[in-house]
XYZ file of C-alpha atoms in Angstrom:
446
model
C -28.785 -154.055 15.124
C -25.722 -152.191 16.373
C -24.301 -152.082 12.884
C -27.669 -151.083 11.454
C -27.543 -147.948 13.630
C -24.036 -147.114 12.402
C -25.016 -147.659 8.766
C -28.135 -145.492 9.204
C -25.959 -142.752 10.651
C -23.660 -142.910 7.618
C -26.635 -142.603 5.239
C -28.058 -139.763 7.307
C -24.795 -137.827 7.040
C -24.779 -138.269 3.270
C -28.326 -136.938 3.008
C -27.491 -133.920 5.122
C -24.316 -133.039 3.223
C -26.191 -130.629 0.966
C -28.414 -129.231 3.702
C -27.801 -126.867 6.550
C -26.244 -128.797 9.497
C -27.191 -128.202 13.114
C -24.319 -126.582 15.012
C -23.270 -127.943 18.387
C -21.243 -124.784 19.140
C -18.435 -122.874 17.428
C -15.883 -125.435 18.486
C -17.780 -128.555 17.426
C -15.737 -130.823 15.177
C -13.374 -127.956 14.274
C -10.356 -129.893 15.500
C -11.225 -133.080 13.645
C -12.021 -131.205 10.426
C -8.680 -129.421 10.527
C -6.888 -132.715 11.133
C -8.605 -134.317 8.147
C -7.297 -131.532 5.901
C -3.720 -131.942 7.097
C -3.439 -135.718 7.561
C -3.940 -137.824 4.412
C -6.597 -140.505 4.719
C -5.403 -144.074 5.267
C -6.371 -146.865 2.913
C -9.560 -148.391 4.321
C -7.839 -151.683 5.226
C -5.500 -149.798 7.572
C -8.286 -148.088 9.520
C -9.146 -149.357 12.976
C -12.855 -149.620 12.159
C -12.191 -151.983 9.214
C -9.777 -154.097 11.230
C -12.251 -154.443 14.118
C -15.129 -155.423 11.823
C -12.817 -157.935 10.129
C -11.847 -159.299 13.550
C -15.512 -159.621 14.455
C -16.404 -161.501 11.263
C -13.408 -163.827 11.613
C -14.366 -164.395 15.247
C -17.873 -165.451 14.216
C -16.471 -167.940 11.687
C -13.814 -169.389 13.993
C -16.270 -169.637 16.897
C -18.819 -171.471 14.763
C -16.559 -173.867 12.846
C -13.769 -174.395 15.425
C -15.499 -174.053 18.821
C -12.870 -175.924 20.860
C -10.062 -173.773 19.479
C -12.172 -170.635 19.860
C -12.679 -171.157 23.596
C -8.892 -170.937 23.996
C -8.776 -167.441 22.506
C -10.235 -165.558 25.472
C -6.735 -164.388 26.622
C -6.625 -162.092 23.567
C -9.463 -159.932 24.863
C -8.486 -160.440 28.522
C -4.967 -159.117 27.884
C -6.313 -156.105 26.012
C -8.735 -155.329 28.838
C -5.942 -155.544 31.417
C -3.866 -153.077 29.401
C -6.781 -150.654 29.167
C -7.652 -150.978 32.861
C -4.016 -150.267 33.730
C -4.314 -146.722 32.349
C -8.014 -145.899 32.788
C -7.635 -144.882 36.422
C -4.807 -142.439 35.667
C -6.738 -140.947 32.760
C -9.775 -140.280 34.952
C -7.673 -138.840 37.768
C -5.668 -136.533 35.501
C -8.686 -135.357 33.505
C -10.874 -134.578 36.514
C -8.164 -133.047 38.715
C -6.928 -130.750 35.945
C -10.448 -129.994 34.734
C -11.617 -128.834 38.160
C -8.404 -126.865 38.684
C -9.117 -124.975 35.461
C -12.861 -124.571 36.006
C -12.622 -121.269 37.855
C -14.934 -121.750 40.862
C -16.232 -124.411 43.250
C -19.795 -123.381 42.423
C -19.280 -124.600 38.848
C -18.195 -128.019 40.115
C -21.364 -128.382 42.201
C -23.557 -127.163 39.345
C -22.119 -129.697 36.890
C -22.514 -132.507 39.441
C -26.144 -131.588 40.113
C -26.999 -131.350 36.403
C -25.327 -134.679 35.697
C -27.022 -136.644 38.483
C -30.432 -135.155 37.646
C -29.987 -136.006 33.961
C -28.811 -139.540 34.808
C -31.833 -140.302 36.974
C -34.292 -138.940 34.405
C -32.811 -140.912 31.496
C -32.395 -144.217 33.343
C -35.983 -143.950 34.601
C -37.175 -143.282 31.043
C -35.213 -146.321 29.849
C -36.896 -148.511 32.468
C -40.352 -147.198 31.570
C -39.738 -147.837 27.854
C -38.565 -151.391 28.616
C -41.520 -152.001 30.936
C -44.100 -150.865 28.383
C -42.616 -152.848 25.493
C -42.053 -156.124 27.367
C -45.641 -155.980 28.693
C -46.951 -155.272 25.200
C -45.025 -157.956 23.285
C -44.946 -160.525 26.161
C -41.938 -162.550 24.913
C -42.043 -164.945 27.892
C -45.625 -166.092 27.427
C -46.305 -169.785 26.785
C -42.828 -170.875 27.938
C -44.519 -172.415 31.014
C -41.328 -172.766 33.066
C -41.452 -174.412 36.486
C -38.727 -172.596 38.506
C -38.573 -175.422 41.080
C -37.129 -177.716 38.408
C -34.347 -175.344 37.352
C -30.748 -176.043 38.378
C -29.599 -172.800 40.009
C -26.239 -174.102 41.296
C -24.437 -171.991 38.682
C -25.767 -168.855 40.398
C -24.110 -169.559 43.757
C -21.169 -167.191 43.311
C -23.430 -164.409 42.031
C -25.764 -164.894 45.000
C -22.951 -164.482 47.522
C -21.862 -161.248 45.839
C -25.439 -159.966 45.702
C -25.914 -160.563 49.432
C -23.009 -158.240 50.191
C -24.228 -155.566 47.775
C -26.034 -153.073 49.990
C -26.428 -149.294 49.891
C -24.197 -148.794 52.938
C -21.619 -151.165 51.481
C -21.691 -149.312 48.184
C -21.243 -145.917 49.866
C -18.267 -147.248 51.811
C -16.580 -148.476 48.620
C -16.497 -144.897 47.311
C -13.983 -144.026 50.046
C -10.714 -145.897 49.348
C -8.605 -147.435 52.120
C -5.535 -145.646 50.787
C -4.713 -143.348 47.908
C -3.061 -146.225 46.040
C -5.950 -148.646 46.613
C -8.277 -146.282 44.768
C -6.375 -147.224 41.610
C -6.048 -150.936 42.280
C -9.513 -152.197 43.289
C -11.050 -151.986 39.808
C -13.771 -149.509 40.812
C -14.007 -146.086 39.180
C -15.889 -144.281 41.973
C -12.960 -144.138 44.461
C -10.789 -142.642 41.710
C -13.503 -140.109 40.973
C -13.686 -139.239 44.680
C -9.913 -138.763 45.044
C -9.690 -136.771 41.794
C -12.441 -134.371 42.917
C -10.657 -133.803 46.233
C -7.388 -133.019 44.458
C -9.128 -130.814 41.894
C -10.856 -128.744 44.583
C -7.555 -128.497 46.483
C -5.800 -127.189 43.354
C -8.661 -124.750 42.886
C -8.185 -123.413 46.416
C -4.412 -123.101 45.938
C -4.855 -120.864 42.902
C -1.661 -119.942 41.006
C 0.502 -121.830 43.507
C -0.845 -125.107 42.099
C 0.019 -124.235 38.483
C 3.330 -126.213 38.321
C 1.758 -129.469 39.525
C -1.362 -128.972 37.373
C 0.904 -128.456 34.357
C 2.816 -131.631 35.263
C -0.419 -133.641 35.478
C -1.466 -132.266 32.064
C 1.785 -133.532 30.534
C 1.314 -136.884 32.260
C -2.157 -137.066 30.733
C -0.719 -136.443 27.250
C 1.772 -139.278 27.743
C -0.981 -141.649 28.900
C -3.054 -140.931 25.793
C -0.029 -141.776 23.633
C 0.149 -145.109 25.459
C -3.560 -145.609 24.817
C -2.952 -145.069 21.110
C -0.383 -147.847 21.190
C -2.740 -150.195 23.066
C -5.620 -149.480 20.666
C -3.665 -151.077 17.834
C -4.447 -154.384 19.552
C -8.216 -153.744 19.541
C -8.944 -155.909 16.441
C -7.274 -158.891 18.157
C -9.350 -158.250 21.282
C -12.549 -158.187 19.225
C -11.554 -161.399 17.435
C -10.797 -163.173 20.711
C -13.954 -162.006 22.489
C -16.347 -162.971 19.678
C -14.600 -166.293 18.987
C -14.788 -167.289 22.642
C -18.450 -166.283 23.006
C -19.654 -168.149 19.922
C -17.371 -171.120 20.595
C -18.536 -171.529 24.200
C -22.251 -170.832 23.915
C -22.962 -171.393 20.223
C -25.722 -169.717 18.261
C -28.036 -172.628 19.052
C -27.789 -172.035 22.803
C -30.085 -169.052 22.731
C -32.567 -170.006 20.003
C -35.375 -170.613 22.579
C -34.792 -167.107 23.899
C -34.264 -165.430 20.524
C -37.529 -163.483 20.737
C -36.486 -161.782 23.960
C -32.976 -161.160 22.617
C -34.242 -159.489 19.446
C -36.844 -157.515 21.376
C -34.138 -156.091 23.638
C -31.986 -155.089 20.660
C -34.962 -153.356 19.054
C -35.815 -151.568 22.311
C -32.256 -150.294 22.736
C -32.110 -149.108 19.128
C -35.449 -147.309 19.539
C -34.304 -145.733 22.795
C -31.096 -144.447 21.171
C -32.720 -143.095 18.022
C -35.995 -141.786 19.498
C -35.408 -140.899 23.167
C -31.727 -139.934 23.075
C -32.214 -138.530 19.584
C -35.082 -136.292 20.721
C -33.220 -135.025 23.804
C -30.158 -134.355 21.646
C -32.283 -132.472 19.107
C -33.559 -130.153 21.833
C -29.951 -129.142 22.440
C -29.179 -128.934 18.707
C -27.025 -132.066 18.771
C -27.189 -134.532 15.877
C -27.418 -138.087 17.259
C -26.505 -139.592 13.867
C -23.375 -137.482 13.681
C -22.441 -138.548 17.214
C -22.823 -142.239 16.357
C -20.774 -141.789 13.207
C -18.045 -139.855 15.019
C -17.702 -142.490 17.770
C -18.364 -145.563 15.617
C -14.963 -147.163 16.317
C -15.388 -146.861 20.075
C -19.003 -148.068 19.959
C -18.147 -151.160 17.926
C -15.225 -151.912 20.255
C -17.501 -151.604 23.291
C -20.142 -153.804 21.627
C -17.637 -156.496 20.657
C -15.849 -156.681 24.017
C -18.985 -155.940 26.108
C -16.925 -153.434 28.087
C -17.241 -149.653 28.145
C -13.796 -149.447 29.726
C -12.234 -150.713 26.514
C -13.415 -147.594 24.696
C -13.336 -145.091 27.577
C -9.891 -143.512 26.996
C -10.551 -142.809 23.317
C -14.093 -141.613 24.041
C -12.832 -139.046 26.548
C -10.179 -137.810 24.145
C -12.555 -137.559 21.183
C -15.218 -135.789 23.241
C -12.702 -133.033 23.904
C -11.888 -132.924 20.181
C -15.625 -132.771 19.516
C -15.723 -129.523 21.466
C -16.709 -130.578 24.998
C -14.865 -128.949 27.875
C -12.256 -131.085 29.646
C -13.755 -130.770 33.139
C -17.233 -131.727 31.897
C -15.874 -134.806 30.106
C -13.774 -135.706 33.130
C -16.719 -135.635 35.536
C -19.683 -136.891 33.488
C -18.065 -139.942 31.860
C -16.717 -141.587 35.066
C -19.868 -140.697 37.046
C -22.001 -142.103 34.234
C -20.372 -145.517 34.690
C -22.308 -145.950 37.930
C -25.295 -143.628 37.543
C -26.178 -143.472 33.842
C -26.642 -147.049 32.653
C -29.518 -146.674 30.190
C -29.020 -150.040 28.504
C -28.577 -151.919 31.776
C -31.614 -150.232 33.332
C -33.809 -151.218 30.397
C -32.463 -154.773 30.324
C -32.923 -155.606 33.999
C -36.519 -154.441 34.086
C -37.302 -156.317 30.867
C -35.474 -159.421 32.105
C -37.419 -159.654 35.369
C -40.780 -159.140 33.639
C -39.743 -161.716 31.013
C -38.880 -164.240 33.738
C -42.240 -163.593 35.422
C -44.042 -164.230 32.125
C -41.995 -167.398 31.505
C -42.972 -168.722 34.965
C -46.647 -167.724 34.509
C -46.444 -165.077 37.252
C -48.795 -162.139 36.780
C -47.387 -158.926 38.246
C -49.620 -155.969 39.046
C -48.847 -152.431 37.918
C -47.989 -151.465 41.517
C -45.532 -154.365 41.751
C -43.890 -153.356 38.479
C -43.545 -149.734 39.610
C -42.032 -150.918 42.891
C -39.595 -152.975 40.819
C -38.342 -149.770 39.163
C -37.851 -148.124 42.557
C -35.981 -151.161 43.891
C -33.731 -151.312 40.855
C -32.827 -147.627 41.224
C -31.259 -148.662 44.548
C -29.717 -152.049 43.734
C -28.095 -150.896 40.487
C -25.941 -148.125 41.940
C -22.236 -148.877 41.846
C -22.787 -152.295 40.265
C -20.570 -151.430 37.244
C -17.450 -152.241 39.250
C -18.670 -155.707 40.296
C -17.655 -158.859 38.409
C -20.640 -160.585 36.807
C -22.639 -157.418 37.378
C -25.598 -158.567 35.260
C -26.517 -161.516 37.451
C -25.440 -159.801 40.658
C -27.905 -156.984 39.949
C -30.714 -159.366 39.009
C -30.233 -161.503 42.110
C -29.870 -158.463 44.390
C -33.110 -157.054 42.980
C -35.044 -160.335 43.224
C -33.878 -160.848 46.811
C -35.868 -157.699 47.668
C -38.615 -158.325 45.084
C -39.984 -161.747 46.143
C -42.608 -162.202 43.440
C -40.207 -163.769 40.927
C -38.032 -166.714 42.102
C -34.262 -166.150 41.971
C -33.801 -169.605 40.404
C -35.462 -168.339 37.206
C -32.400 -166.178 36.474
C -30.609 -169.312 35.272
C -32.750 -169.109 32.106
C -30.741 -166.088 30.989
C -27.277 -167.642 31.381
C -27.041 -168.684 27.725
C -27.847 -165.277 26.258
C -26.443 -162.874 28.852
C -23.183 -162.352 26.968
C -25.107 -161.351 23.834
C -27.346 -159.077 25.894
C -24.292 -157.564 27.559
C -22.960 -156.323 24.228
C -26.061 -154.246 23.527
C -26.295 -153.101 27.155
C -22.737 -151.794 26.919
C -23.317 -150.142 23.550
C -26.423 -148.334 24.833
C -24.742 -147.333 28.094
C -21.824 -145.824 26.202
C -23.840 -143.795 23.681
C -26.030 -142.640 26.587
C -22.997 -141.287 28.424
C -21.634 -139.641 25.273
C -24.949 -137.814 24.814
C -24.938 -136.884 28.518
C -21.543 -135.196 28.195
C -22.641 -133.217 25.147
C -25.875 -132.046 26.800
C -24.241 -131.026 30.093
C -21.483 -129.261 28.167
C -24.013 -127.447 25.972
C -25.967 -126.304 29.049
C -22.717 -125.043 30.605
C -21.890 -123.134 27.419
C -25.299 -121.422 27.545
C -24.689 -120.568 31.196
C -21.350 -118.979 30.309
C -22.970 -116.893 27.586
């Protein structure tokens, strides 16, 4: 389904070549178009997109025919992810601190934050409503007749312990780092965002006196993006390792009983991207097909590795090339990691309703609406938690007692495949968010 969207976007661009294109603003794509004129195109086999697709196909074959060998290939993707995570924190800090320093006023910072949070809450709520309506209409869990008391839930023990400690107060406290250095070492983006905003506002207050250090941070940011370019050459190997391991460990057969729910989720995400995000983008004169085409390498990387962080550095850089302002990119993308998870929001609501159907539990409309409200609380900040999918489900079900926690074990076999589409949808949702907030800021400036 993910590749279907990319292919559709390619066809859409071809159709529109002879028609009048919608303009994002005067800067949109100008940089990339100029680069294409100057830099000769590479042979297709040397492009990153071809190499990643090749890695994915080879991973499928190796995982299916050599499963034992394939399960030993996980270090390929793990090493790539460690390299990316090593620089992500610095990229976010540099981008936000410099962006705020250049923004001109503290009022602009508050306005962008308010717009972003409001947009995030509206879109994630829409995603949950779409998922709720579709899963209740199709009813993929009906006739499974699962008895949750007979399920072995021992594999959920570690996730349960993490879920118990995941509270609102605990989440708020994690935003404030113990030290400046720890903000960059605990694997959570929110403390980095917090520190970067403080530094950015401080630079803003200092005025011209802060110019030397702001300039230094800008140069540091340029160096980091060069390092990212070097790391990205390893992306095809990461894709190969991730897909090989997944297929080798779980096998295609492992999720055949749940294939209906899996396909339904992929269809829902695709519909949400093309219809909901597409409609919102259209209102702001943004072409969703062009966006998907422009970020296709990053989207396929995120889908294959099931990690938005793998694509984050390149996404931030290309959004600036696309015409978005640096400070908007620097704030919206990191904040979106915790607050704008469209794919995850849709999945968790659908998953809980699916489990209720599988266990022959009839939920009322009031209970389902309360589920949305509960999830809006339990999901915040979960992006930085290992095994976040099951942690979020268990944390939600511990407050929502109508569906037994033990039923979550049914989703163990397909969660990795679900995670790929969740990540893909989350990422395109955040890309659209940046473009919309930036477009609204451009109108404000005019």
